[in-house]
PDB file of C-alpha atoms in Angstrom:
ATOM      1  CA  UNK A   5       0.021  23.370  59.957  1.00 55.00           C
ATOM      2  CA  UNK A   6      -1.382  26.451  58.229  1.00 82.00           C
ATOM      3  CA  UNK A   7       1.631  28.694  58.750  1.00 85.00           C
ATOM      4  CA  UNK A   8       1.162  30.737  55.589  1.00 86.00           C
ATOM      5  CA  UNK A   9      -1.866  32.455  57.117  1.00 86.00           C
ATOM      6  CA  UNK A  10       0.089  33.356  60.257  1.00 87.00           C
ATOM      7  CA  UNK A  11       2.975  35.038  58.469  1.00 93.00           C
ATOM      8  CA  UNK A  12       2.961  38.828  58.444  1.00 92.00           C
ATOM      9  CA  UNK A  13       6.290  39.240  56.669  1.00 95.00           C
ATOM     10  CA  UNK A  14       8.238  37.449  53.949  1.00 97.00           C
ATOM     11  CA  UNK A  15      10.361  34.368  54.505  1.00 97.00           C
ATOM     12  CA  UNK A  16      13.792  34.910  52.958  1.00 97.00           C
ATOM     13  CA  UNK A  17      16.187  32.054  52.216  1.00 97.00           C
ATOM     14  CA  UNK A  18      19.889  32.839  52.477  1.00 97.00           C
ATOM     15  CA  UNK A  19      23.011  30.719  52.073  1.00 93.00           C
ATOM     16  CA  UNK A  20      25.792  29.801  49.708  1.00 89.00           C
ATOM     17  CA  UNK A  21      25.257  29.183  46.013  1.00 84.00           C
ATOM     18  CA  UNK A  22      24.108  25.661  45.277  1.00 82.00           C
ATOM     19  CA  UNK A  23      22.467  25.109  48.654  1.00 88.00           C
ATOM     20  CA  UNK A  24      19.021  24.925  47.041  1.00 87.00           C
ATOM     21  CA  UNK A  25      17.446  28.268  47.914  1.00 91.00           C
ATOM     22  CA  UNK A  26      15.460  28.435  44.670  1.00 90.00           C
ATOM     23  CA  UNK A  27      14.378  24.798  44.530  1.00 92.00           C
ATOM     24  CA  UNK A  28      13.533  24.597  48.221  1.00 95.00           C
ATOM     25  CA  UNK A  29      11.983  28.079  48.100  1.00 97.00           C
ATOM     26  CA  UNK A  30       9.507  27.090  45.377  1.00 97.00           C
ATOM     27  CA  UNK A  31       8.445  24.017  47.343  1.00 97.00           C
ATOM     28  CA  UNK A  32       8.243  25.954  50.611  1.00 97.00           C
ATOM     29  CA  UNK A  33       6.081  28.633  48.983  1.00 97.00           C
ATOM     30  CA  UNK A  34       3.742  25.978  47.621  1.00 97.00           C
ATOM     31  CA  UNK A  35       3.403  24.363  51.068  1.00 96.00           C
ATOM     32  CA  UNK A  36       2.737  27.759  52.673  1.00 96.00           C
ATOM     33  CA  UNK A  37       0.301  28.821  49.950  1.00 95.00           C
ATOM     34  CA  UNK A  38       2.437  31.874  49.179  1.00 96.00           C
ATOM     35  CA  UNK A  39       4.009  33.310  46.034  1.00 96.00           C
ATOM     36  CA  UNK A  40       7.685  32.638  45.363  1.00 97.00           C
ATOM     37  CA  UNK A  41      10.278  34.975  43.897  1.00 96.00           C
ATOM     38  CA  UNK A  42      13.976  34.472  43.154  1.00 93.00           C
ATOM     39  CA  UNK A  43      15.963  37.697  43.532  1.00 90.00           C
ATOM     40  CA  UNK A  44      18.555  36.639  40.931  1.00 84.00           C
ATOM     41  CA  UNK A  45      15.795  36.048  38.371  1.00 88.00           C
ATOM     42  CA  UNK A  46      14.274  39.440  39.193  1.00 89.00           C
ATOM     43  CA  UNK A  47      17.670  41.116  38.744  1.00 84.00           C
ATOM     44  CA  UNK A  48      18.178  39.355  35.410  1.00 83.00           C
ATOM     45  CA  UNK A  49      14.693  40.326  34.196  1.00 87.00           C
ATOM     46  CA  UNK A  50      15.252  43.968  35.135  1.00 83.00           C
ATOM     47  CA  UNK A  51      18.758  44.226  33.655  1.00 82.00           C
ATOM     48  CA  UNK A  52      18.383  41.999  30.627  1.00 85.00           C
ATOM     49  CA  UNK A  53      21.583  40.142  31.552  1.00 82.00           C
ATOM     50  CA  UNK A  54      22.302  37.053  33.635  1.00 80.00           C
ATOM     51  CA  UNK A  55      23.425  37.650  37.210  1.00 75.00           C
ATOM     52  CA  UNK A  56      26.875  36.325  36.249  1.00 74.00           C
ATOM     53  CA  UNK A  57      27.113  38.799  33.322  1.00 81.00           C
ATOM     54  CA  UNK A  58      26.070  41.722  35.518  1.00 82.00           C
ATOM     55  CA  UNK A  59      28.606  40.642  38.142  1.00 77.00           C
ATOM     56  CA  UNK A  60      31.386  40.395  35.539  1.00 80.00           C
ATOM     57  CA  UNK A  61      30.460  43.618  33.703  1.00 85.00           C
ATOM     58  CA  UNK A  62      29.890  45.959  36.627  1.00 85.00           C
ATOM     59  CA  UNK A  63      31.699  44.273  39.499  1.00 83.00           C
ATOM     60  CA  UNK A  64      30.527  42.960  42.811  1.00 79.00           C
ATOM     61  CA  UNK A  65      30.040  46.373  44.457  1.00 84.00           C
ATOM     62  CA  UNK A  66      27.570  47.642  41.848  1.00 84.00           C
ATOM     63  CA  UNK A  67      25.858  44.250  41.680  1.00 82.00           C
ATOM     64  CA  UNK A  68      25.339  44.187  45.461  1.00 82.00           C
ATOM     65  CA  UNK A  69      24.018  47.756  45.446  1.00 86.00           C
ATOM     66  CA  UNK A  70      21.399  46.892  42.836  1.00 85.00           C
ATOM     67  CA  UNK A  71      20.623  43.653  44.635  1.00 86.00           C
ATOM     68  CA  UNK A  72      20.002  45.517  47.915  1.00 89.00           C
ATOM     69  CA  UNK A  73      17.558  47.923  46.235  1.00 89.00           C
ATOM     70  CA  UNK A  74      15.723  45.029  44.603  1.00 90.00           C
ATOM     71  CA  UNK A  75      15.523  43.016  47.843  1.00 91.00           C
ATOM     72  CA  UNK A  76      14.128  46.102  49.625  1.00 92.00           C
ATOM     73  CA  UNK A  77      11.324  46.277  47.026  1.00 92.00           C
ATOM     74  CA  UNK A  78      10.627  42.546  47.261  1.00 93.00           C
ATOM     75  CA  UNK A  79      10.196  42.535  51.031  1.00 93.00           C
ATOM     76  CA  UNK A  80       7.918  45.577  50.918  1.00 90.00           C
ATOM     77  CA  UNK A  81       5.421  43.731  48.752  1.00 79.00           C
ATOM     78  CA  UNK A  82       3.093  40.927  49.667  1.00 88.00           C
ATOM     79  CA  UNK A  83       4.059  38.196  52.108  1.00 95.00           C
ATOM     80  CA  UNK A  84       5.964  35.613  50.076  1.00 97.00           C
ATOM     81  CA  UNK A  85       8.981  33.321  50.006  1.00 97.00           C
ATOM     82  CA  UNK A  86      12.107  34.918  48.563  1.00 97.00           C
ATOM     83  CA  UNK A  87      15.324  33.168  47.513  1.00 96.00           C
ATOM     84  CA  UNK A  88      18.289  35.533  47.539  1.00 94.00           C
ATOM     85  CA  UNK A  89      21.615  35.298  45.766  1.00 85.00           C
ATOM     86  CA  UNK A  90      24.403  33.690  47.790  1.00 83.00           C
ATOM     87  CA  UNK A  91      26.122  36.970  48.657  1.00 85.00           C
ATOM     88  CA  UNK A  92      23.086  39.182  49.259  1.00 89.00           C
ATOM     89  CA  UNK A  93      22.899  38.517  52.995  1.00 94.00           C
ATOM     90  CA  UNK A  94      26.614  39.183  53.443  1.00 92.00           C
ATOM     91  CA  UNK A  95      26.068  42.885  52.694  1.00 91.00           C
ATOM     92  CA  UNK A  96      25.551  44.474  56.152  1.00 93.00           C
ATOM     93  CA  UNK A  97      22.790  46.854  55.009  1.00 91.00           C
ATOM     94  CA  UNK A  98      20.901  44.104  53.192  1.00 93.00           C
ATOM     95  CA  UNK A  99      21.278  41.760  56.182  1.00 95.00           C
ATOM     96  CA  UNK A 100      19.956  44.399  58.588  1.00 95.00           C
ATOM     97  CA  UNK A 101      17.017  45.185  56.314  1.00 94.00           C
ATOM     98  CA  UNK A 102      16.117  41.503  55.965  1.00 96.00           C
ATOM     99  CA  UNK A 103      16.452  40.759  59.677  1.00 97.00           C
ATOM    100  CA  UNK A 104      14.233  43.721  60.555  1.00 96.00           C
ATOM    101  CA  UNK A 105      11.475  43.155  57.984  1.00 96.00           C
ATOM    102  CA  UNK A 106      11.509  39.453  57.109  1.00 97.00           C
ATOM    103  CA  UNK A 107      12.110  36.043  58.626  1.00 97.00           C
ATOM    104  CA  UNK A 108      15.536  34.911  57.466  1.00 98.00           C
ATOM    105  CA  UNK A 109      16.348  31.227  57.023  1.00 98.00           C
ATOM    106  CA  UNK A 110      19.951  30.124  56.509  1.00 97.00           C
ATOM    107  CA  UNK A 111      20.153  26.973  54.414  1.00 95.00           C
ATOM    108  CA  UNK A 112      23.483  25.343  55.192  1.00 93.00           C
ATOM    109  CA  UNK A 113      25.068  22.388  53.369  1.00 89.00           C
ATOM    110  CA  UNK A 114      28.556  20.844  53.314  1.00 87.00           C
ATOM    111  CA  UNK A 115      30.924  22.375  50.747  1.00 85.00           C
ATOM    112  CA  UNK A 116      31.521  19.079  48.941  1.00 79.00           C
ATOM    113  CA  UNK A 117      27.783  18.847  48.171  1.00 84.00           C
ATOM    114  CA  UNK A 118      27.729  22.487  47.023  1.00 81.00           C
ATOM    115  CA  UNK A 119      30.737  21.879  44.757  1.00 73.00           C
ATOM    116  CA  UNK A 120      29.012  18.912  43.138  1.00 70.00           C
ATOM    117  CA  UNK A 121      25.723  20.772  42.664  1.00 61.00           C
ATOM    118  CA  UNK A 122      27.337  23.912  41.223  1.00 62.00           C
ATOM    119  CA  UNK A 123      29.417  21.848  38.793  1.00 52.00           C
ATOM    120  CA  UNK A 124      26.262  20.936  36.854  1.00 51.00           C
ATOM    121  CA  UNK A 125      25.955  24.412  35.280  1.00 53.00           C
ATOM    122  CA  UNK A 126      28.450  27.173  34.542  1.00 52.00           C
ATOM    123  CA  UNK A 127      26.222  30.050  35.651  1.00 47.00           C
ATOM    124  CA  UNK A 128      28.107  31.368  38.675  1.00 46.00           C
ATOM    125  CA  UNK A 129      30.698  34.040  37.969  1.00 44.00           C
ATOM    126  CA  UNK A 130      32.678  33.422  41.140  1.00 49.00           C
ATOM    127  CA  UNK A 131      33.174  29.745  40.280  1.00 49.00           C
ATOM    128  CA  UNK A 132      34.227  30.089  36.660  1.00 48.00           C
ATOM    129  CA  UNK A 133      37.948  30.461  37.300  1.00 59.00           C
ATOM    130  CA  UNK A 134      40.001  28.299  39.583  1.00 60.00           C
ATOM    131  CA  UNK A 135      39.242  25.504  41.985  1.00 68.00           C
ATOM    132  CA  UNK A 136      35.481  25.314  42.650  1.00 65.00           C
ATOM    133  CA  UNK A 137      35.884  23.459  45.956  1.00 76.00           C
ATOM    134  CA  UNK A 138      38.524  25.880  47.256  1.00 82.00           C
ATOM    135  CA  UNK A 139      36.442  28.904  46.242  1.00 83.00           C
ATOM    136  CA  UNK A 140      33.368  27.531  47.998  1.00 85.00           C
ATOM    137  CA  UNK A 141      35.396  26.700  51.111  1.00 88.00           C
ATOM    138  CA  UNK A 142      36.742  30.258  51.169  1.00 88.00           C
ATOM    139  CA  UNK A 143      33.254  31.741  50.684  1.00 87.00           C
ATOM    140  CA  UNK A 144      31.807  29.463  53.385  1.00 90.00           C
ATOM    141  CA  UNK A 145      34.483  30.617  55.815  1.00 91.00           C
ATOM    142  CA  UNK A 146      34.102  34.309  54.910  1.00 92.00           C
ATOM    143  CA  UNK A 147      30.303  34.290  55.011  1.00 92.00           C
ATOM    144  CA  UNK A 148      29.581  32.017  57.971  1.00 93.00           C
ATOM    145  CA  UNK A 149      29.557  34.861  60.488  1.00 95.00           C
ATOM    146  CA  UNK A 150      26.969  36.730  58.401  1.00 96.00           C
ATOM    147  CA  UNK A 151      24.777  33.682  57.759  1.00 95.00           C
ATOM    148  CA  UNK A 152      24.798  32.851  61.484  1.00 96.00           C
ATOM    149  CA  UNK A 153      22.790  36.051  62.055  1.00 97.00           C
ATOM    150  CA  UNK A 154      19.733  34.603  60.284  1.00 97.00           C
ATOM    151  CA  UNK A 155      16.691  33.982  62.462  1.00 97.00           C
ATOM    152  CA  UNK A 156      16.560  30.277  61.559  1.00 97.00           C
ATOM    153  CA  UNK A 157      19.345  27.818  60.669  1.00 96.00           C
ATOM    154  CA  UNK A 158      18.437  24.682  58.712  1.00 96.00           C
ATOM    155  CA  UNK A 159      21.024  22.104  57.743  1.00 91.00           C
ATOM    156  CA  UNK A 160      20.678  20.621  54.300  1.00 87.00           C
ATOM    157  CA  UNK A 161      22.553  17.844  52.613  1.00 77.00           C
ATOM    158  CA  UNK A 162      22.093  15.421  49.790  1.00 75.00           C
ATOM    159  CA  UNK A 163      18.695  14.254  51.035  1.00 76.00           C
ATOM    160  CA  UNK A 164      15.276  15.020  49.595  1.00 82.00           C
ATOM    161  CA  UNK A 165      14.163  18.631  49.206  1.00 87.00           C
ATOM    162  CA  UNK A 166      10.927  17.651  50.947  1.00 91.00           C
ATOM    163  CA  UNK A 167      12.904  16.922  54.119  1.00 93.00           C
ATOM    164  CA  UNK A 168      14.510  20.369  54.023  1.00 94.00           C
ATOM    165  CA  UNK A 169      11.108  21.997  53.500  1.00 96.00           C
ATOM    166  CA  UNK A 170       9.695  20.000  56.426  1.00 96.00           C
ATOM    167  CA  UNK A 171      12.602  21.187  58.605  1.00 95.00           C
ATOM    168  CA  UNK A 172      11.989  24.805  57.621  1.00 96.00           C
ATOM    169  CA  UNK A 173       8.264  24.497  58.361  1.00 96.00           C
ATOM    170  CA  UNK A 174       8.974  23.096  61.832  1.00 96.00           C
ATOM    171  CA  UNK A 175      11.520  25.845  62.509  1.00 96.00           C
ATOM    172  CA  UNK A 176       9.102  28.531  61.260  1.00 96.00           C
ATOM    173  CA  UNK A 177       6.375  27.180  63.504  1.00 94.00           C
ATOM    174  CA  UNK A 178       8.750  27.337  66.495  1.00 94.00           C
ATOM    175  CA  UNK A 179       9.874  30.838  65.512  1.00 94.00           C
ATOM    176  CA  UNK A 180       6.298  32.107  65.184  1.00 92.00           C
ATOM    177  CA  UNK A 181       5.295  30.460  68.478  1.00 89.00           C
ATOM    178  CA  UNK A 182       7.602  32.918  70.261  1.00 83.00           C
ATOM    179  CA  UNK A 183       5.403  35.784  68.973  1.00 70.00           C
ATOM    180  CA  UNK A 184       2.089  34.164  69.922  1.00 59.00           C
TER     181      UNK A 184
END
């Protein structure tokens, strides 16, 4: 499977925080022979603050606006694998842009797994106050309708990242076969 050579647009991973977009994205990029970029890291490099600090300082609206501009630049560049922040795809303009100019892949995992994974580090502004599990359940419910609009849906769990990457590669191959 030499899918990387058949891609003419970026592959963008979307989904809730903790689902593994960055970890899986790096491995997927390696398997496809493509560069990888994490939009949160790019935002942090440009602003000089962590994504959580930007979110807390300027609020979600300004953060999402900057995120949308950054994502637009990332998808205009070379074909690559891009991991987005958990809320990027929820923004209607960002979602439309990504669905028109990239292949979107929704990584989906049960909330209890996400709560466990996100408990390992205190880097997510939305999870710093209150009940982590309840917040993630609320976000999952609020965002599901947006995430369902992704081109590809891959279920993830507590298994090996390699298995998730394999599932994405199979789904990408099926997706691209429709265009052949």
